[in-house]
Amino acid sequence: MSLKYKVSIIIPVLNKWELTKNCLVSLAEHTPREIYEVIVIDNGSTDKTPTMAKHFGLNLFGKHFKYIRLSKNINFGPACNLGAKIAKSDFLFFLNNDTILTPNWLEPLLKAFTQDPSLGAIGPLLLYPNNTVQHLGVVFSLRNKVFHLYSQFPKNHYVVQKKRYFQAITGAAFLIPKKLFWQLNGFFEKYKNGSEDIDLCARIIQNSHKLTVIPNSVIYHLESQSQDRNKHDNYNAYLLTKRCEHIFKPDAWKFYLQDGYKVKITKYLKLFITSDSQEKEIPQSIEKIKKIIFNEPYLWEGYKKLVTFYIKKNKFQEGIDLCYFALSFYPEEKILPWLSLFAQKQNNIQIIHEISTLQNKLKIQSTQIKEKGKEYVKKLLKKEPTLEPLLLNWLKRYSINY
């Protein structure tokens, strides 16, 4: 009689044996033994993986472990689909090997499905090793760019702990009922290690199911450790746009407003997010301001005070470090003047060159906005009519006739 599990944990791997090893150890340590199986799909590894993985996995999991060795790399989506075909479970959990599981990670995910029948797929809260957010949901910008909401926010920030529904979540740690996965034909296999998860999410929401992340399920994610991780970004973005552009709506701005932030649109149709929650309480101590900014990365007035201080005290390297931190949260056009000033003062040729490249990109975007600003607005309003107040204000501010 074949074994039947609650969850099949499918881990596609390509080299990086030490990452796979650490992932498997944490999985064995923090997961109830009898309810799951582990399926490692080896995409033609050439390191220690082929000689180590099978025996290591069997020692950890016994009959709960399967190792499938492929002669070549068939990419993430096809490897996941292969694992799903041999899975003996009700749920499939796709997991990157550059992850570390923590206590009680699985139970909240399974519980969520029993509490909410409308769910199609869910994921855990993914954190960087420094306890900031790597992923709590995927959102879409006004220009239809995909990014992670509140990336690099501290894990204890109030916005991190909220439960929300998304249009997409990452496939790095992704739980879905097997029946639904195959009903939707699994991962679309023409992507090359990117965007397969977003494409599947599009089909899930079209099938009238919801997507969410469960904050009290936590997994650490090192992110983008696979070989040539970003090599095919342009191709994948093109394919995703071709297949799914009509499905997704710009939604990042809604989350920011719902969470109490101020939202403006820059000249380049990018979101400028600020918080005034602590502006009146900003201290004089530079170290205290830095700590406050780490805990509230959208406190714009705090950055301005630090920049003024670093200029006054000739602390140019500290200013550069601050600017690179700020670029994780703010549009380039807001930060580049500061970064340029500090780089010029320090005569940092490399950074000056980087700034020049970014400024040239902004010039191109500026030309596009002048030529097609009205078209962008019409397209956005057709997708999301509730954007009208923000967009009309943008048109007025930058003197674009509509």
mmCIF file of C-alpha atoms in Angstrom, residues 50-392:
data_model
loop_
_atom_site.group_PDB
_atom_site.id
_atom_site.type_symbol
_atom_site.label_atom_id
_atom_site.label_comp_id
_atom_site.label_asym_id
_atom_site.label_seq_id
_atom_site.Cartn_x
_atom_site.Cartn_y
_atom_site.Cartn_z
ATOM 1 C CA PRO A 50 24.481 14.056 -6.725
ATOM 2 C CA THR A 51 26.770 12.153 -4.360
ATOM 3 C CA MET A 52 25.451 13.564 -1.078
ATOM 4 C CA ALA A 53 21.742 14.403 -1.379
ATOM 5 C CA LYS A 54 20.164 10.949 -1.612
ATOM 6 C CA HIS A 55 21.903 9.352 1.356
ATOM 7 C CA PHE A 56 21.709 12.526 3.431
ATOM 8 C CA GLY A 57 17.974 12.823 2.804
ATOM 9 C CA LEU A 58 17.308 9.152 3.544
ATOM 10 C CA ASN A 59 19.204 9.440 6.824
ATOM 11 C CA LEU A 60 17.107 12.448 7.813
ATOM 12 C CA PHE A 61 13.668 11.407 6.550
ATOM 13 C CA GLY A 62 13.801 7.680 5.777
ATOM 14 C CA LYS A 63 10.865 6.505 3.668
ATOM 15 C CA HIS A 64 9.543 10.084 3.579
ATOM 16 C CA PHE A 65 12.336 11.157 1.180
ATOM 17 C CA LYS A 66 12.705 10.947 -2.616
ATOM 18 C CA TYR A 67 15.649 12.144 -4.695
ATOM 19 C CA ILE A 68 15.168 12.532 -8.444
ATOM 20 C CA ARG A 69 18.346 13.069 -10.427
ATOM 21 C CA LEU A 70 18.054 14.740 -13.840
ATOM 22 C CA SER A 71 20.820 14.681 -16.425
ATOM 23 C CA LYS A 72 20.337 18.359 -17.307
ATOM 24 C CA ASN A 73 18.744 21.546 -16.032
ATOM 25 C CA ILE A 74 15.092 21.650 -17.120
ATOM 26 C CA ASN A 75 14.461 24.886 -15.147
ATOM 27 C CA PHE A 76 12.370 25.678 -12.083
ATOM 28 C CA GLY A 77 8.833 25.265 -13.436
ATOM 29 C CA PRO A 78 9.294 21.909 -15.169
ATOM 30 C CA ALA A 79 11.224 20.547 -12.174
ATOM 31 C CA CYS A 80 8.401 21.555 -9.826
ATOM 32 C CA ASN A 81 5.831 19.985 -12.130
ATOM 33 C CA LEU A 82 7.851 16.770 -12.194
ATOM 34 C CA GLY A 83 7.907 16.685 -8.395
ATOM 35 C CA ALA A 84 4.158 17.336 -8.288
ATOM 36 C CA LYS A 85 3.495 14.381 -10.601
ATOM 37 C CA ILE A 86 5.025 11.901 -8.180
ATOM 38 C CA ALA A 87 3.705 13.573 -5.007
ATOM 39 C CA LYS A 88 1.443 11.476 -2.762
ATOM 40 C CA SER A 89 -0.364 14.158 -0.830
ATOM 41 C CA ASP A 90 -3.287 16.543 -0.622
ATOM 42 C CA PHE A 91 -1.085 19.666 -0.664
ATOM 43 C CA LEU A 92 2.028 20.655 -2.585
ATOM 44 C CA PHE A 93 4.582 22.932 -0.949
ATOM 45 C CA PHE A 94 7.177 24.297 -3.366
ATOM 46 C CA LEU A 95 10.302 25.411 -1.524
ATOM 47 C CA ASN A 96 13.583 27.010 -2.610
ATOM 48 C CA ASN A 97 16.692 25.350 -1.252
ATOM 49 C CA ASP A 98 18.124 28.675 -0.007
ATOM 50 C CA THR A 99 15.698 28.672 2.916
ATOM 51 C CA ILE A 100 15.794 27.833 6.610
ATOM 52 C CA LEU A 101 12.624 26.596 8.288
ATOM 53 C CA THR A 102 11.655 27.726 11.802
ATOM 54 C CA PRO A 103 9.537 26.127 14.561
ATOM 55 C CA ASN A 104 5.813 25.790 13.825
ATOM 56 C CA TRP A 105 6.104 26.980 10.221
ATOM 57 C CA LEU A 106 3.735 24.426 8.691
ATOM 58 C CA GLU A 107 0.752 24.258 11.045
ATOM 59 C CA PRO A 108 -0.458 27.873 10.498
ATOM 60 C CA LEU A 109 -0.400 27.324 6.731
ATOM 61 C CA LEU A 110 -2.515 24.176 6.866
ATOM 62 C CA LYS A 111 -4.845 25.786 9.397
ATOM 63 C CA ALA A 112 -5.437 28.742 7.064
ATOM 64 C CA PHE A 113 -6.865 26.452 4.398
ATOM 65 C CA THR A 114 -9.321 24.894 6.860
ATOM 66 C CA GLN A 115 -10.462 28.329 8.036
ATOM 67 C CA ASP A 116 -10.826 29.958 4.609
ATOM 68 C CA PRO A 117 -12.161 27.779 1.754
ATOM 69 C CA SER A 118 -11.702 30.651 -0.717
ATOM 70 C CA LEU A 119 -7.908 30.368 -0.554
ATOM 71 C CA GLY A 120 -6.122 29.059 -3.619
ATOM 72 C CA ALA A 121 -2.516 29.296 -2.452
ATOM 73 C CA ILE A 122 -0.653 30.738 0.504
ATOM 74 C CA GLY A 123 2.867 31.326 1.705
ATOM 75 C CA PRO A 124 4.767 32.038 4.914
ATOM 76 C CA LEU A 125 6.398 35.307 5.869
ATOM 77 C CA LEU A 126 9.898 35.191 4.368
ATOM 78 C CA LEU A 127 12.669 37.023 6.209
ATOM 79 C CA TYR A 128 16.251 37.913 5.425
ATOM 80 C CA PRO A 129 18.822 36.636 7.962
ATOM 81 C CA ASN A 130 18.862 40.124 9.570
ATOM 82 C CA ASN A 131 15.141 39.743 10.446
ATOM 83 C CA THR A 132 13.837 42.141 7.840
ATOM 84 C CA VAL A 133 11.167 41.259 5.300
ATOM 85 C CA GLN A 134 12.109 39.458 2.114
ATOM 86 C CA HIS A 135 8.529 38.645 1.091
ATOM 87 C CA LEU A 136 5.070 39.180 2.542
ATOM 88 C CA GLY A 137 3.281 39.526 -0.798
ATOM 89 C CA VAL A 138 3.812 40.629 -4.390
ATOM 90 C CA VAL A 139 2.384 43.950 -5.587
ATOM 91 C CA PHE A 140 2.252 45.926 -8.840
ATOM 92 C CA SER A 141 3.438 49.476 -9.505
ATOM 93 C CA LEU A 142 1.730 52.063 -11.691
ATOM 94 C CA ARG A 143 4.037 51.023 -14.537
ATOM 95 C CA ASN A 144 3.107 47.347 -13.969
ATOM 96 C CA LYS A 145 6.426 46.472 -12.327
ATOM 97 C CA VAL A 146 6.332 43.573 -9.885
ATOM 98 C CA PHE A 147 7.931 43.984 -6.440
ATOM 99 C CA HIS A 148 7.689 42.750 -2.859
ATOM 100 C CA LEU A 149 5.571 44.855 -0.520
ATOM 101 C CA TYR A 150 7.488 46.270 2.471
ATOM 102 C CA SER A 151 10.726 44.515 1.553
ATOM 103 C CA GLN A 152 13.450 45.192 4.163
ATOM 104 C CA PHE A 153 10.983 46.380 6.789
ATOM 105 C CA PRO A 154 11.749 45.045 10.295
ATOM 106 C CA LYS A 155 9.758 41.912 11.070
ATOM 107 C CA ASN A 156 8.002 43.461 14.091
ATOM 108 C CA HIS A 157 6.627 46.482 12.209
ATOM 109 C CA TYR A 158 2.849 46.600 12.425
ATOM 110 C CA VAL A 159 2.399 46.477 8.636
ATOM 111 C CA VAL A 160 4.276 43.166 8.503
ATOM 112 C CA GLN A 161 1.891 41.392 10.843
ATOM 113 C CA LYS A 162 -1.304 42.208 8.938
ATOM 114 C CA LYS A 163 -3.083 39.551 6.908
ATOM 115 C CA ARG A 164 -3.905 40.682 3.368
ATOM 116 C CA TYR A 165 -5.040 39.247 0.069
ATOM 117 C CA PHE A 166 -2.720 39.688 -2.917
ATOM 118 C CA GLN A 167 -2.808 39.289 -6.670
ATOM 119 C CA ALA A 168 0.403 37.264 -6.453
ATOM 120 C CA ILE A 169 2.811 35.675 -3.990
ATOM 121 C CA THR A 170 6.272 34.213 -4.465
ATOM 122 C CA GLY A 171 6.904 30.623 -5.489
ATOM 123 C CA ALA A 172 9.924 30.434 -3.174
ATOM 124 C CA ALA A 173 7.647 29.000 -0.456
ATOM 125 C CA PHE A 174 4.241 28.249 -1.912
ATOM 126 C CA LEU A 175 1.479 25.950 -0.611
ATOM 127 C CA ILE A 176 -1.363 24.910 -2.916
ATOM 128 C CA PRO A 177 -3.880 22.034 -2.980
ATOM 129 C CA LYS A 178 -2.666 19.453 -5.471
ATOM 130 C CA LYS A 179 -6.102 19.190 -7.033
ATOM 131 C CA LEU A 180 -6.152 22.927 -7.843
ATOM 132 C CA PHE A 181 -2.538 22.899 -9.048
ATOM 133 C CA TRP A 182 -3.316 20.318 -11.722
ATOM 134 C CA GLN A 183 -6.697 21.822 -12.494
ATOM 135 C CA LEU A 184 -4.699 24.908 -13.556
ATOM 136 C CA ASN A 185 -2.092 22.784 -15.413
ATOM 137 C CA GLY A 186 0.723 23.506 -12.971
ATOM 138 C CA PHE A 187 3.559 25.923 -13.697
ATOM 139 C CA PHE A 188 3.715 27.209 -17.265
ATOM 140 C CA GLU A 189 6.950 25.661 -18.507
ATOM 141 C CA LYS A 190 8.188 28.218 -21.034
ATOM 142 C CA TYR A 191 9.519 30.591 -18.372
ATOM 143 C CA LYS A 192 13.219 30.385 -17.565
ATOM 144 C CA ASN A 193 13.582 30.440 -13.788
ATOM 145 C CA GLY A 194 11.412 33.457 -13.147
ATOM 146 C CA SER A 195 7.766 34.638 -13.274
ATOM 147 C CA GLU A 196 6.338 31.076 -13.267
ATOM 148 C CA ASP A 197 4.874 31.803 -9.850
ATOM 149 C CA ILE A 198 3.263 35.091 -10.928
ATOM 150 C CA ASP A 199 1.729 33.392 -13.958
ATOM 151 C CA LEU A 200 0.262 30.624 -11.785
ATOM 152 C CA CYS A 201 -1.118 33.218 -9.369
ATOM 153 C CA ALA A 202 -2.889 34.927 -12.286
ATOM 154 C CA ARG A 203 -4.681 31.676 -13.080
ATOM 155 C CA ILE A 204 -5.520 31.113 -9.416
ATOM 156 C CA ILE A 205 -7.263 34.475 -9.030
ATOM 157 C CA GLN A 206 -8.987 34.051 -12.392
ATOM 158 C CA ASN A 207 -10.327 30.806 -10.955
ATOM 159 C CA SER A 208 -11.955 32.881 -8.157
ATOM 160 C CA HIS A 209 -9.497 31.846 -5.455
ATOM 161 C CA LYS A 210 -7.553 34.117 -3.112
ATOM 162 C CA LEU A 211 -3.864 34.426 -2.254
ATOM 163 C CA THR A 212 -2.380 35.415 1.078
ATOM 164 C CA VAL A 213 0.678 35.217 3.312
ATOM 165 C CA ILE A 214 0.429 33.934 6.897
ATOM 166 C CA PRO A 215 2.641 36.160 9.114
ATOM 167 C CA ASN A 216 2.945 33.685 12.009
ATOM 168 C CA SER A 217 4.531 31.129 9.701
ATOM 169 C CA VAL A 218 8.161 32.217 9.271
ATOM 170 C CA ILE A 219 10.898 30.984 6.952
ATOM 171 C CA TYR A 220 14.285 32.602 6.385
ATOM 172 C CA HIS A 221 15.190 33.142 2.727
ATOM 173 C CA LEU A 222 18.655 34.009 1.463
ATOM 174 C CA GLU A 223 17.144 34.891 -1.977
ATOM 175 C CA SER A 224 18.547 34.564 -5.488
ATOM 176 C CA GLN A 225 21.270 32.043 -4.692
ATOM 177 C CA SER A 226 20.705 29.958 -7.830
ATOM 178 C CA GLN A 227 23.061 30.221 -10.787
ATOM 179 C CA ASP A 228 22.261 32.929 -13.353
ATOM 180 C CA ARG A 229 19.179 33.878 -11.304
ATOM 181 C CA ASN A 230 18.493 37.095 -13.233
ATOM 182 C CA LYS A 231 19.877 36.034 -16.605
ATOM 183 C CA HIS A 232 16.461 35.731 -18.263
ATOM 184 C CA ASP A 233 14.621 38.608 -16.569
ATOM 185 C CA ASN A 234 13.822 40.457 -19.797
ATOM 186 C CA TYR A 235 12.523 37.338 -21.535
ATOM 187 C CA ASN A 236 10.417 36.340 -18.524
ATOM 188 C CA ALA A 237 8.997 39.858 -18.157
ATOM 189 C CA TYR A 238 8.045 39.873 -21.844
ATOM 190 C CA LEU A 239 6.331 36.491 -21.585
ATOM 191 C CA LEU A 240 4.518 37.460 -18.378
ATOM 192 C CA THR A 241 3.246 40.687 -19.973
ATOM 193 C CA LYS A 242 2.102 38.813 -23.050
ATOM 194 C CA ARG A 243 0.181 36.230 -21.016
ATOM 195 C CA CYS A 244 -1.051 38.171 -17.993
ATOM 196 C CA GLU A 245 -0.980 41.961 -18.514
ATOM 197 C CA HIS A 246 -4.771 42.140 -18.746
ATOM 198 C CA ILE A 247 -5.178 40.307 -15.426
ATOM 199 C CA PHE A 248 -3.161 42.335 -12.928
ATOM 200 C CA LYS A 249 -4.023 45.826 -11.673
ATOM 201 C CA PRO A 250 -1.742 48.401 -10.009
ATOM 202 C CA ASP A 251 -2.309 47.797 -6.307
ATOM 203 C CA ALA A 252 0.747 48.820 -4.252
ATOM 204 C CA TRP A 253 -0.670 52.310 -3.682
ATOM 205 C CA LYS A 254 -3.811 50.845 -2.055
ATOM 206 C CA PHE A 255 -1.844 48.929 0.549
ATOM 207 C CA TYR A 256 0.148 52.030 1.479
ATOM 208 C CA LEU A 257 -2.987 54.132 1.895
ATOM 209 C CA GLN A 258 -4.712 51.403 3.904
ATOM 210 C CA ASP A 259 -1.712 51.300 6.238
ATOM 211 C CA GLY A 260 -1.805 55.032 6.940
ATOM 212 C CA TYR A 261 0.966 56.294 4.663
ATOM 213 C CA LYS A 262 0.858 59.360 2.433
ATOM 214 C CA VAL A 263 1.021 58.543 -1.268
ATOM 215 C CA LYS A 264 2.177 60.862 -4.039
ATOM 216 C CA ILE A 265 3.132 60.159 -7.636
ATOM 217 C CA THR A 266 6.463 61.449 -8.912
ATOM 218 C CA LYS A 267 7.084 62.943 -12.341
ATOM 219 C CA TYR A 268 8.106 59.473 -13.547
ATOM 220 C CA LEU A 269 4.880 57.778 -12.420
ATOM 221 C CA LYS A 270 6.494 56.204 -9.385
ATOM 222 C CA LEU A 271 5.080 56.078 -5.875
ATOM 223 C CA PHE A 272 6.571 58.388 -3.268
ATOM 224 C CA ILE A 273 5.547 57.037 0.151
ATOM 225 C CA THR A 274 6.009 58.986 3.373
ATOM 226 C CA SER A 275 5.048 58.635 6.997
ATOM 227 C CA ASP A 276 4.393 61.557 9.297
ATOM 228 C CA SER A 277 3.628 59.371 12.297
ATOM 229 C CA GLN A 278 6.835 60.341 14.121
ATOM 230 C CA GLU A 279 7.860 63.602 12.481
ATOM 231 C CA LYS A 280 7.162 65.645 15.606
ATOM 232 C CA GLU A 281 9.187 63.200 17.692
ATOM 233 C CA ILE A 282 12.390 63.123 15.614
ATOM 234 C CA PRO A 283 15.255 63.552 18.126
ATOM 235 C CA GLN A 284 18.451 65.533 17.706
ATOM 236 C CA SER A 285 20.661 62.495 18.280
ATOM 237 C CA ILE A 286 21.926 61.125 14.949
ATOM 238 C CA GLU A 287 22.129 57.565 16.261
ATOM 239 C CA LYS A 288 18.534 57.758 17.458
ATOM 240 C CA ILE A 289 17.378 59.075 14.077
ATOM 241 C CA LYS A 290 19.142 56.175 12.324
ATOM 242 C CA LYS A 291 17.418 53.715 14.626
ATOM 243 C CA ILE A 292 14.024 55.344 14.024
ATOM 244 C CA ILE A 293 14.522 55.172 10.244
ATOM 245 C CA PHE A 294 15.411 51.489 10.435
ATOM 246 C CA ASN A 295 12.184 50.879 12.336
ATOM 247 C CA GLU A 296 10.133 53.184 10.075
ATOM 248 C CA PRO A 297 11.818 53.273 6.646
ATOM 249 C CA TYR A 298 9.289 55.718 5.159
ATOM 250 C CA LEU A 299 10.041 58.521 7.627
ATOM 251 C CA TRP A 300 11.205 61.021 4.994
ATOM 252 C CA GLU A 301 11.925 63.862 7.403
ATOM 253 C CA GLY A 302 14.422 61.629 9.192
ATOM 254 C CA TYR A 303 16.435 61.121 6.005
ATOM 255 C CA LYS A 304 16.475 64.857 5.355
ATOM 256 C CA LYS A 305 17.862 65.551 8.822
ATOM 257 C CA LEU A 306 20.566 62.922 8.426
ATOM 258 C CA VAL A 307 21.606 64.236 5.009
ATOM 259 C CA THR A 308 21.886 67.773 6.393
ATOM 260 C CA PHE A 309 24.018 66.496 9.271
ATOM 261 C CA TYR A 310 26.338 64.433 7.044
ATOM 262 C CA ILE A 311 26.883 67.380 4.690
ATOM 263 C CA LYS A 312 27.625 69.719 7.589
ATOM 264 C CA LYS A 313 30.084 67.289 9.193
ATOM 265 C CA ASN A 314 31.715 66.153 5.903
ATOM 266 C CA LYS A 315 30.662 62.562 6.573
ATOM 267 C CA PHE A 316 30.419 61.635 2.909
ATOM 268 C CA GLN A 317 30.697 57.861 3.182
ATOM 269 C CA GLU A 318 27.937 57.796 5.817
ATOM 270 C CA GLY A 319 25.854 59.869 3.414
ATOM 271 C CA ILE A 320 26.469 57.419 0.579
ATOM 272 C CA ASP A 321 25.496 54.480 2.800
ATOM 273 C CA LEU A 322 22.302 56.284 3.806
ATOM 274 C CA CYS A 323 21.406 56.957 0.156
ATOM 275 C CA TYR A 324 21.808 53.319 -0.841
ATOM 276 C CA PHE A 325 19.609 52.314 2.082
ATOM 277 C CA ALA A 326 17.011 54.906 1.026
ATOM 278 C CA LEU A 327 16.986 53.614 -2.573
ATOM 279 C CA SER A 328 15.320 50.449 -1.272
ATOM 280 C CA PHE A 329 12.281 52.526 -0.337
ATOM 281 C CA TYR A 330 12.209 55.662 -2.454
ATOM 282 C CA PRO A 331 12.211 56.448 -6.202
ATOM 283 C CA GLU A 332 15.642 57.103 -7.694
ATOM 284 C CA GLU A 333 14.776 60.672 -8.624
ATOM 285 C CA LYS A 334 14.299 61.529 -4.935
ATOM 286 C CA ILE A 335 17.648 60.120 -3.802
ATOM 287 C CA LEU A 336 20.048 60.686 -6.713
ATOM 288 C CA PRO A 337 20.657 64.409 -5.976
ATOM 289 C CA TRP A 338 21.878 63.485 -2.488
ATOM 290 C CA LEU A 339 23.909 60.517 -3.696
ATOM 291 C CA SER A 340 25.477 62.635 -6.437
ATOM 292 C CA LEU A 341 26.479 65.309 -3.948
ATOM 293 C CA PHE A 342 28.154 62.827 -1.590
ATOM 294 C CA ALA A 343 29.869 60.983 -4.453
ATOM 295 C CA GLN A 344 31.233 64.250 -5.889
ATOM 296 C CA LYS A 345 32.513 65.323 -2.480
ATOM 297 C CA GLN A 346 34.235 61.961 -2.058
ATOM 298 C CA ASN A 347 35.344 61.879 -5.711
ATOM 299 C CA ASN A 348 33.989 58.351 -5.981
ATOM 300 C CA ILE A 349 34.314 57.693 -9.722
ATOM 301 C CA GLN A 350 32.472 54.377 -9.660
ATOM 302 C CA ILE A 351 29.385 55.808 -7.979
ATOM 303 C CA ILE A 352 29.479 58.922 -10.192
ATOM 304 C CA HIS A 353 29.371 56.592 -13.210
ATOM 305 C CA GLU A 354 26.451 54.643 -11.713
ATOM 306 C CA ILE A 355 24.568 57.882 -11.104
ATOM 307 C CA SER A 356 25.165 58.991 -14.691
ATOM 308 C CA THR A 357 23.673 55.718 -15.957
ATOM 309 C CA LEU A 358 20.620 56.110 -13.730
ATOM 310 C CA GLN A 359 20.168 59.744 -14.740
ATOM 311 C CA ASN A 360 20.203 58.769 -18.409
ATOM 312 C CA LYS A 361 17.451 56.247 -17.709
ATOM 313 C CA LEU A 362 15.430 58.954 -15.999
ATOM 314 C CA LYS A 363 15.861 61.245 -19.034
ATOM 315 C CA ILE A 364 14.442 58.520 -21.252
ATOM 316 C CA GLN A 365 11.546 58.029 -18.847
ATOM 317 C CA SER A 366 10.937 61.777 -18.781
ATOM 318 C CA THR A 367 10.660 61.847 -22.576
ATOM 319 C CA GLN A 368 8.267 58.908 -22.489
ATOM 320 C CA ILE A 369 6.099 60.660 -19.904
ATOM 321 C CA LYS A 370 5.933 63.850 -22.000
ATOM 322 C CA GLU A 371 4.983 61.892 -25.110
ATOM 323 C CA LYS A 372 2.680 59.295 -23.603
ATOM 324 C CA GLY A 373 1.577 60.681 -20.232
ATOM 325 C CA LYS A 374 -2.086 60.917 -21.275
ATOM 326 C CA GLU A 375 -1.991 57.393 -22.691
ATOM 327 C CA TYR A 376 -0.547 56.047 -19.441
ATOM 328 C CA VAL A 377 -3.285 57.734 -17.424
ATOM 329 C CA LYS A 378 -6.071 56.442 -19.654
ATOM 330 C CA LYS A 379 -4.672 52.933 -19.471
ATOM 331 C CA LEU A 380 -4.310 53.087 -15.693
ATOM 332 C CA LEU A 381 -7.816 54.446 -15.160
ATOM 333 C CA LYS A 382 -9.242 51.725 -17.365
ATOM 334 C CA LYS A 383 -7.542 49.127 -15.160
ATOM 335 C CA GLU A 384 -8.165 50.877 -11.840
ATOM 336 C CA PRO A 385 -10.717 53.749 -11.835
ATOM 337 C CA THR A 386 -10.160 54.441 -8.131
ATOM 338 C CA LEU A 387 -6.736 55.870 -9.039
ATOM 339 C CA GLU A 388 -8.411 58.928 -10.528
ATOM 340 C CA PRO A 389 -7.771 61.427 -7.666
ATOM 341 C CA LEU A 390 -4.051 60.591 -7.515
ATOM 342 C CA LEU A 391 -3.629 60.657 -11.287
ATOM 343 C CA LEU A 392 -5.526 63.911 -11.831
#
